Every structure is written in C-alpha cells, then in structure tokens.
Coordinates of C-alpha atoms in Angstrom, one line a residue:
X1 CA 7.2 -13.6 -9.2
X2 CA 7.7 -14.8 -5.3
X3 CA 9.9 -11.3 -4.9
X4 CA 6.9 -9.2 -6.0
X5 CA 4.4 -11.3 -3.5
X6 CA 6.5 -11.1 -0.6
X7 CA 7.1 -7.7 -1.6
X8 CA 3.4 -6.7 -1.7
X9 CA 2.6 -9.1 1.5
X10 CA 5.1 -6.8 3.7
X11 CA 3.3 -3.9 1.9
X12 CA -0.3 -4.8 2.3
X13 CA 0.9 -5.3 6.4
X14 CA 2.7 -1.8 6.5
X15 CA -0.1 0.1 4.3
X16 CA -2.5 -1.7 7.4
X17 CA -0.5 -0.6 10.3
X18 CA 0.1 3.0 8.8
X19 CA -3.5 3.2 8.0
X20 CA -4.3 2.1 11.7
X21 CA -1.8 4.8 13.2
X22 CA -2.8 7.5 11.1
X23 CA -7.0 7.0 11.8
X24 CA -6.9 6.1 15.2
X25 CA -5.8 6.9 18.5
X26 CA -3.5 3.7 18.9
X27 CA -0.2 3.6 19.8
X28 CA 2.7 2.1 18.2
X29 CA 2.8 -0.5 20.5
X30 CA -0.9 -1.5 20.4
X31 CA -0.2 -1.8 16.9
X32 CA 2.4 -4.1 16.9
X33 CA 1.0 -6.3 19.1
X34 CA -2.2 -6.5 17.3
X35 CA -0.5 -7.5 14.4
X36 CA 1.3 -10.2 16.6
X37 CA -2.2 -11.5 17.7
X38 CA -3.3 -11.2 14.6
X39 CA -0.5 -13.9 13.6
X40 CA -1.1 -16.4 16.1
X41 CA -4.7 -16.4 15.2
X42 CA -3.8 -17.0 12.0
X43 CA -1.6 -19.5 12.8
X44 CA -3.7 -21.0 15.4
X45 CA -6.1 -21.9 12.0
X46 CA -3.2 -22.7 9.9
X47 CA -3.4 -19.9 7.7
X48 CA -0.4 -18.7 8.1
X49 CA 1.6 -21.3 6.7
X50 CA -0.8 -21.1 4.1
X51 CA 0.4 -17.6 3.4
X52 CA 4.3 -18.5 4.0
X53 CA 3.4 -21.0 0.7
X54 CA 2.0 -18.6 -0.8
X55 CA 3.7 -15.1 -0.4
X56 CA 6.9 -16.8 0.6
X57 CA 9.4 -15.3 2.5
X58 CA 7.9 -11.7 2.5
X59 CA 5.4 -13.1 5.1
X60 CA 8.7 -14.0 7.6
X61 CA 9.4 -10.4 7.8
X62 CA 6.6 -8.4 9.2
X63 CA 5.7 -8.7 12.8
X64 CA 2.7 -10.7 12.4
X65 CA 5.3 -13.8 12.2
X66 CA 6.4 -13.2 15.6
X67 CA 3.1 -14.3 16.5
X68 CA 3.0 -17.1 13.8
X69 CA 6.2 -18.5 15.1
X70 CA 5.0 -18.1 19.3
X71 CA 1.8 -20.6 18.5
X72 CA 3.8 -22.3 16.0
X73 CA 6.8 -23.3 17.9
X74 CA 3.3 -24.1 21.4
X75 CA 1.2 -26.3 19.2
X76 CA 4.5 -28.5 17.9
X77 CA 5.6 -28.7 21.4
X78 CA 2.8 -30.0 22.9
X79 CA 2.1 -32.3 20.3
X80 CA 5.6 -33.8 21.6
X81 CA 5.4 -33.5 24.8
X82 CA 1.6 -32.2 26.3
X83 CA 0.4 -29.6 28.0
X84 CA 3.6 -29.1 29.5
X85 CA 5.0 -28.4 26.3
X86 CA 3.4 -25.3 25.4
X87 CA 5.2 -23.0 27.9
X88 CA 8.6 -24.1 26.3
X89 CA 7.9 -24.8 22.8
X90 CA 6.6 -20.9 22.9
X91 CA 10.2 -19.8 22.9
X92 CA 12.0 -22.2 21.0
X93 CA 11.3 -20.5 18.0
X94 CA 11.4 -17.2 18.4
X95 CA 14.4 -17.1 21.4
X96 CA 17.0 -16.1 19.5
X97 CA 15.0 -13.3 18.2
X98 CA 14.4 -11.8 21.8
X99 CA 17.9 -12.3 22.8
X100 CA 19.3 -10.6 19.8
X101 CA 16.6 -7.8 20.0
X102 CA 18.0 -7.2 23.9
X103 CA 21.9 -7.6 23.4
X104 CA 21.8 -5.3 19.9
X105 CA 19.4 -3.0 22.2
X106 CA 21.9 -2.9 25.1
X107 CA 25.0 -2.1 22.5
X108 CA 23.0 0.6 20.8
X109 CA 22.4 2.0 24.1
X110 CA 26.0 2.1 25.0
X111 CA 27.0 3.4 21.7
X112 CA 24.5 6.5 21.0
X113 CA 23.2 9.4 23.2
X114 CA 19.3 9.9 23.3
X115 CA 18.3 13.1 22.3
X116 CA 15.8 14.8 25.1

C-alpha cells in the first residue's frame, strides 16, 4: 500500500505543477521553485516529515524535498552549532545533489548537440 501513496503523493505534486503551467502565465522555473518554497515551509512546521511517514518515499522524489531537505539539513545545524550553523548545515544535505546535477549537466553537454 506505501507504493500506491508515494505513487499518488508524486502525482497529486505533478497534476499541481501541470495544472499551474497550463492556467497561468508562470514559467517552468517559477514553478519549480515555488514548489521548493513550498517544502521548506512545510518543513519549516514539520509537516513534511509528517508526510515522508506518511506517503513514504514518494514524497523524496518531487522537488518539494529539495526544499524539505535545505531547512532540514539549517534547523539541525543550528541546533548543533547556532546561528552560524545555518549557512552550512543548508548544504549538507542536499550537496551532493547540486554537484551531481552540475557534473551529469557538464557531461551531457559535452556529449549531445543543442538543437537551435
């Protein structure tokens, strides 16, 4: 039953953003980083992890847990370590993310021709 929850948690996020795109004047990008605020508010609440429990891994997926795991890895930082925490714990989570976003981006890049 977790399969068909996460299932219909990445869903319910793509039917949103497809909704969004198709009845509105926004961009791509101003969609994706809606959702991303959208997930640190969430998280900034602690309803997020809420969903993770309940929806599982399906809720890992979309980009809203970009935004989940920037506040995420911020608040556990500076419970550790302060205000001086939240700069660095912001990017423990989610830097192997970035870095594999911008070296599979730089390969691709090399590899395949854009089309004008």
């Amino acid at each position: 039953m977790i399969f068909l929850y996460s299932f219909l948690f990445c869903g319910v996020v793509c039917l949103i953003g497809q909704i969004i795109l198709d009845n509105t004047k926004l961009t791509p990008g101003h969609v994706t980083s809606m959702f991303v605020v959208i997930g640190a508010f969430l998280d900034s609440f602690g309803l997020y992890d809420k969903f993770i429990n309940w929806f599982g891994a399906g809720t890992l997926v979309p980009i809203t847990s970009f935004g989940h795991s920037l506040i995420h890895g911020a608040l556990q930082s500076a419970e550790d370590n302060g205000v001086l925490g939240l700069l660095g714990g912001m990017f423990s989570l989610t830097s192997a993310g970035i870095v594999a976003a911008i070296v599979f981006g730089f390969v691709f890049t090399i590899i395949f021709k854009a089309k004008d």
